[in-house]
CSV table of C-alpha atoms and ligand atoms in Angstrom, one decimal:
chain,number,residue,atom,x,y,z
Q,57,UNK,CA,126.6,7.1,116.6
Q,58,UNK,CA,122.9,8.3,115.7
Q,59,UNK,CA,122.0,12.0,116.2
Q,60,UNK,CA,119.7,10.4,119.2
Q,61,UNK,CA,122.5,8.5,120.6
Q,62,UNK,CA,125.1,11.8,120.4
Q,63,UNK,CA,122.8,14.3,122.0
Q,64,UNK,CA,121.9,11.7,125.0
Q,65,UNK,CA,126.1,11.1,125.3
Q,66,UNK,CA,126.1,15.2,125.1
Q,67,UNK,CA,123.5,15.6,127.9
Q,68,UNK,CA,125.1,13.2,129.9
Q,69,UNK,CA,128.6,14.6,129.8
Q,70,UNK,CA,127.2,18.0,130.6
Q,71,UNK,CA,125.3,16.7,133.4
Q,72,UNK,CA,128.6,15.3,134.7
Q,73,UNK,CA,130.4,18.7,134.1
Q,74,UNK,CA,127.8,20.7,136.2
Q,75,UNK,CA,128.2,18.1,138.6
Q,76,UNK,CA,131.9,18.7,138.8
Q,77,UNK,CA,131.4,22.3,138.5
Q,78,UNK,CA,129.1,22.7,141.4
Q,79,UNK,CA,130.2,21.4,145.0
Q,80,UNK,CA,127.0,22.7,146.5
Q,81,UNK,CA,124.8,20.8,143.6
Q,82,UNK,CA,121.2,20.4,145.1
Q,83,UNK,CA,121.0,16.5,144.1
Q,84,UNK,CA,123.8,16.2,146.7
Q,85,UNK,CA,123.1,18.8,149.1
Q,86,UNK,CA,119.6,17.5,149.5
Q,87,UNK,CA,120.6,14.2,150.4
Q,88,UNK,CA,123.2,15.1,152.6
Q,89,UNK,CA,120.5,17.0,154.6
Q,90,UNK,CA,118.2,14.1,154.9
Q,91,UNK,CA,120.9,12.0,155.9
Q,92,UNK,CA,122.3,14.0,158.6
Q,93,UNK,CA,118.9,14.8,160.3
Q,94,UNK,CA,117.1,11.3,159.6
Q,95,UNK,CA,119.7,8.6,159.8
Q,96,UNK,CA,120.5,7.5,163.5
Q,97,UNK,CA,124.2,6.5,162.7
Q,98,UNK,CA,125.7,4.6,165.7
Q,99,UNK,CA,129.0,2.4,165.4
Q,100,UNK,CA,131.1,2.6,168.5
Q,101,UNK,CA,133.8,0.0,169.3
Q,102,UNK,CA,133.0,-1.7,172.4
Q,103,UNK,CA,129.5,-0.3,172.3
Q,104,UNK,CA,126.6,-2.8,172.0
Q,105,UNK,CA,125.5,-0.9,169.2
Q,106,UNK,CA,129.0,-2.1,167.3
Q,107,UNK,CA,128.3,-3.8,164.4
Q,108,UNK,CA,124.6,-3.4,164.2
Q,109,UNK,CA,123.2,-2.9,160.9
Q,110,UNK,CA,121.0,0.0,161.0
Q,111,UNK,CA,117.8,-1.7,159.2
Q,112,UNK,CA,115.6,1.5,159.9
Q,113,UNK,CA,118.0,3.6,158.6
Q,114,UNK,CA,118.3,1.3,155.3
Q,115,UNK,CA,114.6,1.6,155.0
Q,116,UNK,CA,114.6,5.3,155.2
Q,117,UNK,CA,116.9,5.5,152.6
Q,118,UNK,CA,114.8,3.4,150.6
Q,119,UNK,CA,111.5,5.3,151.3
Q,120,UNK,CA,113.6,8.5,150.2
Q,121,UNK,CA,114.4,6.7,147.0
Q,122,UNK,CA,117.8,6.4,147.0
Q,123,UNK,CA,118.0,2.9,146.2
Q,124,UNK,CA,115.9,3.4,143.4
Q,125,UNK,CA,117.6,6.2,141.8
Q,126,UNK,CA,119.4,4.4,139.0
Q,127,UNK,CA,116.9,1.8,138.2
Q,128,UNK,CA,114.9,2.5,135.0
Q,129,UNK,CA,111.5,3.7,135.2
Q,130,UNK,CA,110.2,0.8,133.3
Q,131,UNK,CA,111.4,-1.1,136.3
Q,132,UNK,CA,109.9,1.0,138.9
Q,133,UNK,CA,113.0,3.3,139.8
Q,134,UNK,CA,113.5,7.0,139.3
Q,135,UNK,CA,115.7,6.3,135.9
Q,136,UNK,CA,118.6,8.7,137.1
Q,137,UNK,CA,121.8,9.4,135.1
Q,138,UNK,CA,125.1,8.8,136.5
Q,139,UNK,CA,125.6,12.4,137.6
Q,140,UNK,CA,122.6,12.5,139.6
Q,141,UNK,CA,123.6,9.0,140.9
Q,142,UNK,CA,127.0,9.9,142.0
Q,143,UNK,CA,125.8,13.0,143.7
Q,144,UNK,CA,123.1,11.3,145.4
Q,145,UNK,CA,126.0,8.8,146.8
Q,146,UNK,CA,128.2,11.5,147.4
Q,147,UNK,CA,125.4,13.2,149.3
Q,148,UNK,CA,124.5,10.2,151.4
Q,149,UNK,CA,128.4,10.0,152.6
Q,150,UNK,CA,128.5,13.6,153.4
Q,151,UNK,CA,125.5,13.6,155.5
Q,152,UNK,CA,125.6,10.2,156.9
Q,153,UNK,CA,128.4,9.4,159.8
Q,154,UNK,CA,127.7,5.5,159.1
Q,155,UNK,CA,129.8,4.4,156.2
Q,156,UNK,CA,129.0,1.0,156.7
Q,157,UNK,CA,125.1,1.8,155.7
Q,158,UNK,CA,126.6,4.1,153.1
Q,159,UNK,CA,128.9,1.7,151.7
Q,160,UNK,CA,126.4,-1.1,151.6
Q,161,UNK,CA,123.8,1.0,149.8
Q,162,UNK,CA,126.3,1.8,147.0
Q,163,UNK,CA,127.2,-1.8,146.9
Q,164,UNK,CA,123.8,-3.0,146.5
Q,165,UNK,CA,122.9,-0.3,143.7
Q,166,UNK,CA,126.0,-1.1,141.8
Q,167,UNK,CA,126.5,-4.9,142.1
Q,168,UNK,CA,123.3,-6.9,142.5
Q,169,UNK,CA,120.6,-4.5,141.1
Q,170,UNK,CA,123.0,-3.4,138.4
Q,171,UNK,CA,123.4,-7.1,137.4
Q,172,UNK,CA,119.3,-7.5,137.6
Q,173,UNK,CA,118.9,-4.2,135.3
Q,174,UNK,CA,121.2,-5.0,132.8
Q,175,UNK,CA,121.3,-8.8,132.3
Q,176,UNK,CA,118.5,-10.0,134.4
Q,177,UNK,CA,115.4,-11.7,132.8
Q,178,UNK,CA,112.0,-10.1,133.1
Q,179,UNK,CA,111.0,-12.7,135.7
Q,180,UNK,CA,113.9,-12.2,137.7
Q,181,UNK,CA,113.5,-8.4,137.8
Q,182,UNK,CA,109.7,-8.6,138.2
Q,183,UNK,CA,110.4,-10.9,141.2
Q,184,UNK,CA,113.5,-8.9,142.8
Q,185,UNK,CA,114.1,-5.4,141.8
Q,186,UNK,CA,110.6,-4.1,143.5
Q,187,UNK,CA,111.4,-5.5,147.0
Q,188,UNK,CA,115.2,-4.7,146.6
Q,189,UNK,CA,114.6,-0.5,146.0
Q,190,UNK,CA,111.8,-0.8,148.2
Q,191,UNK,CA,114.2,-1.5,151.1
Q,192,UNK,CA,112.0,-4.8,151.8
Q,193,UNK,CA,114.9,-7.4,150.7
Q,194,UNK,CA,118.7,-7.4,150.6
Q,195,UNK,CA,120.7,-8.2,147.7
Q,196,UNK,CA,124.3,-10.0,147.9
Q,197,UNK,CA,126.8,-10.2,145.0
Q,198,UNK,CA,129.2,-13.3,145.4
Q,199,UNK,CA,132.1,-14.1,143.3
Q,200,UNK,CA,135.2,-14.2,146.4
Q,201,UNK,CA,135.9,-17.6,148.1
Q,202,UNK,CA,138.2,-18.4,150.8
Q,203,UNK,CA,141.1,-19.8,148.3
Q,204,UNK,CA,140.2,-17.3,145.8
Q,205,UNK,CA,140.0,-13.4,145.9
Q,206,UNK,CA,142.1,-11.3,143.3
Q,207,UNK,CA,142.3,-14.8,141.0
Q,208,UNK,CA,138.7,-14.8,140.5
Q,209,UNK,CA,138.2,-17.0,137.9
Q,210,UNK,CA,140.0,-19.8,139.5
Q,211,UNK,CA,137.1,-20.2,142.1
Q,212,UNK,CA,135.8,-23.6,143.0
Q,213,UNK,CA,132.0,-23.2,143.4
Q,214,UNK,CA,130.4,-25.2,140.5
Q,215,UNK,CA,126.8,-25.4,139.5
Q,216,UNK,CA,126.4,-28.4,137.2
Q,217,UNK,CA,123.4,-28.9,134.8
Q,218,UNK,CA,121.2,-31.8,135.7
Q,219,UNK,CA,119.4,-34.0,132.9
Q,220,UNK,CA,116.1,-32.4,133.4
Q,221,UNK,CA,117.7,-28.7,132.9
Q,222,UNK,CA,118.1,-27.7,136.7
Q,223,UNK,CA,121.8,-27.0,138.2
Q,224,UNK,CA,123.1,-28.0,141.4
Q,225,UNK,CA,125.3,-25.5,143.0
Q,226,UNK,CA,128.3,-26.4,145.8
Q,227,UNK,CA,130.7,-23.9,146.8
Q,228,UNK,CA,131.9,-21.3,149.4
Q,229,UNK,CA,131.6,-17.8,148.7
Q,230,UNK,CA,133.1,-15.2,151.4
Q,231,UNK,CA,133.5,-11.8,152.9
Q,232,UNK,CA,130.1,-11.1,151.5
Q,233,UNK,CA,128.7,-7.6,151.5
Q,234,UNK,CA,124.8,-7.6,153.0
Q,235,UNK,CA,125.4,-11.4,153.7
Q,236,UNK,CA,123.8,-11.6,156.9
Q,237,UNK,CA,120.7,-10.1,155.7
Q,238,UNK,CA,120.5,-10.9,152.2
Q,239,UNK,CA,117.3,-12.7,150.5
Q,240,UNK,CA,118.7,-12.8,147.3
Q,241,UNK,CA,122.4,-13.7,146.0
Q,242,UNK,CA,124.1,-13.1,142.4
Q,243,UNK,CA,126.5,-15.9,142.7
Q,244,UNK,CA,129.1,-17.0,140.0
Q,245,UNK,CA,129.9,-20.5,139.7
Q,246,UNK,CA,131.7,-22.8,137.2
Q,247,UNK,CA,129.0,-24.7,134.8
Q,248,UNK,CA,131.8,-25.9,132.9
Q,249,UNK,CA,134.7,-26.6,135.5
Q,250,UNK,CA,137.3,-27.2,132.5
Q,251,UNK,CA,136.6,-24.2,130.6
Q,252,UNK,CA,138.5,-21.6,132.9
Q,253,UNK,CA,136.6,-17.9,132.6
Q,254,UNK,CA,134.7,-19.3,129.8
Q,255,UNK,CA,133.0,-21.9,132.1
Q,256,UNK,CA,131.6,-19.5,134.7
Q,257,UNK,CA,127.7,-18.6,135.0
Q,258,UNK,CA,125.9,-16.2,136.9
Q,259,UNK,CA,122.8,-17.4,139.0
Q,260,UNK,CA,120.3,-15.5,140.9
Q,261,UNK,CA,119.7,-17.6,144.3
Q,262,UNK,CA,116.8,-16.9,146.4
Q,263,UNK,CA,118.5,-17.5,149.8
Q,264,UNK,CA,115.6,-19.6,151.4
Q,265,UNK,CA,116.7,-22.4,149.1
Q,266,UNK,CA,117.5,-25.9,150.8
Q,267,UNK,CA,120.9,-26.7,151.2
Q,268,UNK,CA,121.9,-22.9,151.6
Q,269,UNK,CA,124.0,-22.5,154.8
Q,270,UNK,CA,124.5,-18.6,156.0
Q,271,UNK,CA,127.3,-18.5,158.3
Q,272,UNK,CA,127.8,-15.9,161.1
Q,273,UNK,CA,128.5,-12.3,160.5
Q,274,UNK,CA,132.3,-11.5,160.7
Q,275,UNK,CA,133.3,-8.4,162.9
Q,276,UNK,CA,135.7,-6.4,161.3
Q,277,UNK,CA,138.1,-3.1,161.4
Q,278,UNK,CA,136.3,-0.8,159.6
Q,279,UNK,CA,132.5,-0.5,158.2
Q,280,UNK,CA,131.5,-2.4,161.2
Q,281,UNK,CA,127.7,-1.8,160.4
Q,282,UNK,CA,127.9,-3.2,156.9
Q,283,UNK,CA,126.5,-6.6,157.5
Q,284,UNK,CA,129.2,-9.1,156.0
Q,285,UNK,CA,129.4,-13.2,156.1
Q,286,UNK,CA,130.3,-16.3,154.1
Q,287,UNK,CA,127.5,-18.4,152.4
Q,288,UNK,CA,127.9,-22.5,151.7
Q,289,UNK,CA,126.0,-23.7,149.1
Q,290,UNK,CA,125.3,-27.6,149.6
Q,291,UNK,CA,123.6,-29.3,146.5
Q,292,UNK,CA,121.5,-26.5,146.1
Q,293,UNK,CA,119.1,-27.3,143.3
Q,294,UNK,CA,118.4,-24.1,141.2
Q,295,UNK,CA,115.9,-24.1,138.3
Q,296,UNK,CA,117.0,-23.2,134.6
Q,297,UNK,CA,115.6,-19.5,135.3
Q,298,UNK,CA,117.7,-19.2,137.8
Q,299,UNK,CA,120.6,-18.5,135.3
Q,300,UNK,CA,121.3,-14.6,134.5
Q,301,UNK,CA,122.2,-14.2,130.8
Q,302,UNK,CA,123.6,-17.2,128.8
Q,303,UNK,CA,125.4,-20.1,130.5
Q,304,UNK,CA,129.2,-19.3,130.1
Q,305,UNK,CA,128.7,-15.9,130.1
Q,306,UNK,CA,129.5,-15.0,133.8
Q,307,UNK,CA,132.7,-13.7,133.4
Q,308,UNK,CA,131.8,-11.1,130.9
Q,309,UNK,CA,128.7,-10.2,133.4
Q,310,UNK,CA,131.3,-10.1,136.3
Q,311,UNK,CA,134.0,-8.0,134.3
Q,312,UNK,CA,131.5,-5.5,133.0
Q,313,UNK,CA,129.8,-5.1,136.8
Q,314,UNK,CA,133.1,-5.0,138.5
Q,315,UNK,CA,134.3,-2.1,136.1
Q,316,UNK,CA,131.3,-0.3,137.4
Q,317,UNK,CA,131.8,-1.0,140.7
Q,318,UNK,CA,135.5,-0.2,140.7
Q,319,UNK,CA,134.7,3.5,139.0
Q,320,UNK,CA,131.9,4.4,141.2
Q,321,UNK,CA,132.2,2.5,144.4
Q,322,UNK,CA,134.0,5.5,146.1
Q,323,UNK,CA,131.1,7.7,145.4
Q,324,UNK,CA,129.9,7.7,149.3
Q,325,UNK,CA,133.5,7.9,150.5
Q,326,UNK,CA,134.0,11.2,148.8
Q,327,UNK,CA,131.2,12.5,150.5
Q,328,UNK,CA,132.4,11.4,153.8
Q,329,UNK,CA,135.9,13.0,153.1
Q,330,UNK,CA,134.1,16.3,152.5
Q,331,UNK,CA,132.5,15.7,156.3
Q,332,UNK,CA,135.9,14.8,157.7
Q,333,UNK,CA,137.5,18.1,156.2
Q,334,UNK,CA,134.7,20.4,157.3
Q,335,UNK,CA,134.7,18.5,161.0
Q,336,UNK,CA,138.8,19.1,160.8
Q,337,UNK,CA,138.4,22.7,159.8
Q,338,UNK,CA,136.0,23.4,162.5
Q,339,UNK,CA,137.8,21.7,165.2
Q,340,UNK,CA,140.9,23.7,164.2
Q,341,UNK,CA,139.3,26.9,164.4
Q,342,UNK,CA,138.0,26.4,167.8
Q,343,UNK,CA,140.7,24.1,169.5
Q,344,UNK,CA,143.1,26.6,171.1
Q,345,UNK,CA,147.0,25.9,172.2
Q,346,UNK,CA,149.5,28.3,173.0
Q,347,UNK,CA,147.0,31.0,173.2
Q,348,UNK,CA,145.5,30.7,169.7
Q,349,UNK,CA,143.5,28.6,167.4
Q,350,UNK,CA,145.5,25.4,166.1
Q,351,UNK,CA,144.6,26.5,162.4
Q,352,UNK,CA,147.2,29.5,163.0
Q,353,UNK,CA,149.8,27.0,162.7
Q,354,UNK,CA,151.1,26.5,159.6
Q,355,UNK,CA,151.8,22.7,160.3
Q,356,UNK,CA,148.1,22.3,161.0
Q,357,UNK,CA,146.7,24.5,158.1
Q,358,UNK,CA,148.8,22.5,155.6
Q,359,UNK,CA,147.2,19.1,156.8
Q,360,UNK,CA,143.8,20.7,156.3
Q,361,UNK,CA,145.3,22.1,153.0
Q,362,UNK,CA,146.2,18.4,152.3
Q,363,UNK,CA,142.9,17.2,152.8
Q,364,UNK,CA,141.1,19.2,150.7
Q,365,UNK,CA,143.5,18.2,147.7
Q,366,UNK,CA,142.8,14.5,148.8
Q,367,UNK,CA,138.9,14.8,148.7
Q,368,UNK,CA,139.2,17.3,145.4
Q,369,UNK,CA,141.5,14.9,143.9
Q,370,UNK,CA,139.3,11.6,144.6
Q,371,UNK,CA,136.3,13.6,143.5
Q,372,UNK,CA,137.8,14.4,140.6
Q,373,UNK,CA,138.8,11.0,139.6
Q,374,UNK,CA,135.2,9.9,140.4
Q,375,UNK,CA,133.6,12.1,137.8
Q,376,UNK,CA,136.5,11.7,135.1
Q,377,UNK,CA,135.3,7.8,135.1
Q,378,UNK,CA,131.7,9.2,134.9
Q,379,UNK,CA,133.0,11.4,131.8
Q,380,UNK,CA,134.6,8.2,130.4
Q,381,UNK,CA,131.7,5.8,130.8
Q,382,UNK,CA,129.5,8.4,129.3
Q,383,UNK,CA,131.8,9.2,126.4
Q,384,UNK,CA,132.9,5.4,125.9
Q,385,UNK,CA,136.2,6.3,125.8
Q,386,UNK,CA,139.3,5.2,128.4
Q,387,UNK,CA,136.7,3.7,130.8
Q,388,UNK,CA,139.0,0.6,132.0
Q,389,UNK,CA,141.8,3.3,132.7
Q,390,UNK,CA,139.7,5.9,134.4
Q,391,UNK,CA,137.8,2.8,136.6
Q,392,UNK,CA,141.0,1.8,137.6
Q,393,UNK,CA,142.7,4.7,138.4
Q,394,UNK,CA,139.8,6.0,140.3
Q,395,UNK,CA,139.5,3.1,142.7
Q,396,UNK,CA,143.4,3.5,143.4
Q,397,UNK,CA,143.4,6.9,144.0
Q,398,UNK,CA,140.2,6.6,146.1
Q,399,UNK,CA,141.6,4.2,148.4
Q,400,UNK,CA,144.9,6.1,148.9
Q,401,UNK,CA,143.5,9.7,149.4
Q,402,UNK,CA,140.5,8.2,151.5
Q,403,UNK,CA,143.2,6.8,154.1
Q,404,UNK,CA,145.6,9.4,153.7
Q,405,UNK,CA,142.5,11.9,154.5
Q,406,UNK,CA,141.3,9.9,157.3
Q,407,UNK,CA,144.9,10.1,158.6
Q,408,UNK,CA,145.2,13.8,158.6
Q,409,UNK,CA,141.9,14.0,160.3
Q,410,UNK,CA,143.1,12.0,163.2
Q,411,UNK,CA,145.9,14.0,163.7
Q,412,UNK,CA,144.5,17.3,163.5
Q,413,UNK,CA,142.1,16.1,166.4
Q,414,UNK,CA,145.0,15.1,168.6
Q,415,UNK,CA,143.9,12.7,171.1
Q,416,UNK,CA,140.5,13.0,170.5
Q,417,UNK,CA,141.1,11.9,167.0
Q,418,UNK,CA,142.4,8.6,168.5
Q,419,UNK,CA,139.7,7.9,171.3
Q,420,UNK,CA,136.8,5.8,170.0
Q,421,UNK,CA,134.2,8.1,171.6
Q,422,UNK,CA,134.6,11.2,169.2
Q,423,UNK,CA,134.1,8.7,166.1
Q,424,UNK,CA,137.1,10.5,164.3
Q,425,UNK,CA,139.3,7.3,164.3
Q,426,UNK,CA,136.1,5.9,162.7
Q,427,UNK,CA,136.7,7.4,159.3
Q,428,UNK,CA,140.3,6.0,159.2
Q,429,UNK,CA,139.0,2.2,160.2
Q,430,UNK,CA,136.2,2.7,157.6
Q,431,UNK,CA,138.7,3.8,154.6
Q,432,UNK,CA,141.1,0.9,155.0
Q,433,UNK,CA,139.0,-1.1,153.3
Q,434,UNK,CA,139.0,0.6,150.3
Q,435,UNK,CA,142.6,-0.9,149.7
Q,436,UNK,CA,140.8,-4.5,149.1
Q,437,UNK,CA,137.0,-4.4,147.9
Q,438,UNK,CA,136.5,-4.6,144.5
Q,439,UNK,CA,139.8,-5.5,143.7
Q,440,UNK,CA,143.2,-4.8,145.9
Q,441,UNK,CA,145.1,-1.4,144.9
Q,442,UNK,CA,147.5,-4.2,143.5
Q,443,UNK,CA,145.1,-5.5,141.2
Q,444,UNK,CA,144.2,-1.9,139.9
Q,445,UNK,CA,148.0,-1.3,139.4
Q,446,UNK,CA,147.9,-4.3,137.6
Q,447,UNK,CA,145.1,-3.3,135.3
Q,448,UNK,CA,146.6,0.1,134.6
Q,449,UNK,CA,150.0,-1.4,133.5
Q,450,UNK,CA,148.4,-3.7,131.2
Q,451,UNK,CA,146.4,-0.5,129.8
Q,452,UNK,CA,149.8,1.2,129.4
Q,453,UNK,CA,151.2,-1.8,127.3
Q,454,UNK,CA,153.6,-3.3,129.9
Y,5,FAD,C1,134.8,-4.8,153.1
Y,5,FAD,C2,134.8,-5.7,152.3
Y,5,FAD,C3,133.7,-6.2,151.3
Y,5,FAD,C4,133.8,-7.1,150.3
Y,5,FAD,N1,132.5,-7.6,149.6
Y,5,FAD,C5,132.8,-8.3,148.8
Y,5,FAD,C6,131.4,-9.1,148.4
Y,5,FAD,O1,130.2,-8.4,148.4
Y,5,FAD,N2,131.4,-10.0,147.2
Y,5,FAD,C7,132.7,-10.5,146.8
Y,5,FAD,O2,132.5,-11.7,146.2
Y,5,FAD,N3,133.9,-10.4,147.6
Y,5,FAD,C8,133.7,-9.5,148.4
Y,5,FAD,N4,135.0,-9.0,149.2
Y,5,FAD,C9,136.2,-9.7,148.9
Y,5,FAD,C10,137.0,-9.0,147.9
Y,5,FAD,O3,136.8,-8.6,146.9
Y,5,FAD,C11,138.3,-9.4,148.2
Y,5,FAD,O4,138.6,-9.8,149.6
Y,5,FAD,C12,139.7,-9.0,147.3
Y,5,FAD,O5,139.4,-9.3,146.0
Y,5,FAD,C13,140.9,-9.5,147.1
Y,5,FAD,O6,140.9,-11.1,147.5
Y,5,FAD,P1,141.6,-11.5,148.8
Y,5,FAD,O7,141.0,-10.8,149.9
Y,5,FAD,O8,141.3,-13.2,149.0
Y,5,FAD,O9,142.9,-11.1,148.8
Y,5,FAD,P2,144.5,-12.2,147.9
Y,5,FAD,O10,143.8,-12.0,146.2
Y,5,FAD,O11,144.5,-12.9,148.3
Y,5,FAD,O12,145.4,-11.0,148.0
Y,5,FAD,C14,146.3,-10.8,148.9
Y,5,FAD,C15,147.3,-9.8,148.9
Y,5,FAD,O13,148.0,-10.3,147.6
Y,5,FAD,C16,148.0,-9.0,146.3
Y,5,FAD,N5,147.6,-10.0,145.5
Y,5,FAD,C17,147.2,-11.0,144.8
Y,5,FAD,N6,147.2,-11.1,143.4
Y,5,FAD,C18,148.0,-10.6,142.9
Y,5,FAD,C19,148.4,-10.2,141.7
Y,5,FAD,N7,148.0,-10.8,140.7
Y,5,FAD,N8,149.5,-9.3,141.6
Y,5,FAD,C20,149.6,-8.3,142.7
Y,5,FAD,N9,149.2,-8.6,144.0
Y,5,FAD,C21,148.7,-9.7,144.0
Y,5,FAD,C22,146.7,-8.4,146.6
Y,5,FAD,O14,146.8,-7.1,146.4
Y,5,FAD,C23,146.6,-8.4,148.4
Y,5,FAD,O15,147.7,-7.2,148.7
Y,5,FAD,C24,134.7,-7.9,150.4
Y,5,FAD,C25,135.9,-7.4,150.8
Y,5,FAD,C26,136.0,-6.5,151.7
Y,5,FAD,C27,137.2,-6.1,152.6
């Protein structure tokens, strides 16, 4: 490692240590305050706003520079380091009750934009990064299919090369975050169906291409404000310039992106866990039963203590993954552990919040139960908890 590389690593490690050490870090609290005051945040089940994507809020976040945070300055972004990016996402989750919006923003930053930044051609970046970070276009990332989720490389989508160098894309991609509004998608398809993972390539597909079919928005248990649907590609002809990286490099692009997503996807949820803890404490102090605040009952206080422990655990695993990423040491293990722990702690803390709030925790109008519904998807997206355990077992040599 050169001297410049080693001092850059030292700087990144110091910034992450500062983020861990200061729970009131300004990079977090300033975004939280913006989100709490500027974003509208509706989601009620049964309400006509249910499942509605808050496009105005998305644009406010873009105007504030949140989508550009990690994009290098030469591509029009803010060029922030991972510490600042995670603090920004944490602040968004802390201030914004609309976890669907926060999740979708994190998803676009960590998947579609990250693919373009790290693997895109200059032409692809010039065409799409500006509109994506400016909030004028939405990006999707498409691997899952109806018949293949965890077994990702068994997917059926193909993009076969034609004699003139173009590719013809056919396939069905499922459960795509931001799918209902996306203008462009990173799509993984087999250019050599007989070569397994080595036959997978990645393409950047504009979604006005002839033969593209967007299926209706899918309603779901939580994060109802994240637009989410299936895509079907019927003989979509792509120019050679749609290829991302080399033909056959799709699996390595996917692996490298999904590892980062796995490590950092819970950044907004860590912020949300802090908000849920603050709200549960405030409620326990003011709600009286038996002539005293319920916080005075040890049973309730211990639940709040558990929520605190769960939040701190998720936060530490998140920044532990950032340390591993910056130092280049043990990142696959840190990423899988972070994903596993983030999913478990997010659900456990949201469940405690429901219980501390009693009936108000269960009734939809107070939006406490929303935190629990929003957390459950964490068991599934970016690789299920069982898949994280498989990765950890493999890394342990089992
Ligand atoms: C909110 C949300 C957003 C999403 N966004 C996107 C997106 O933007 N783009 C995209 O491509 N996909 C997206 N997905 C899809 C997601 O990646 C898949 O749902 C996930 O990979 C699991 O695949 P599956 O649903 O087919 O479940 P399956 O793979 O069928 O798994 C079903 C069950 O079997 C278990 N299982 C499967 N294989 C194994 C194994 N080898 N060992 C042990 N247990 C196993 C799983 O853990 C799970 O419990 C999203 C999903 C959700 C919920």
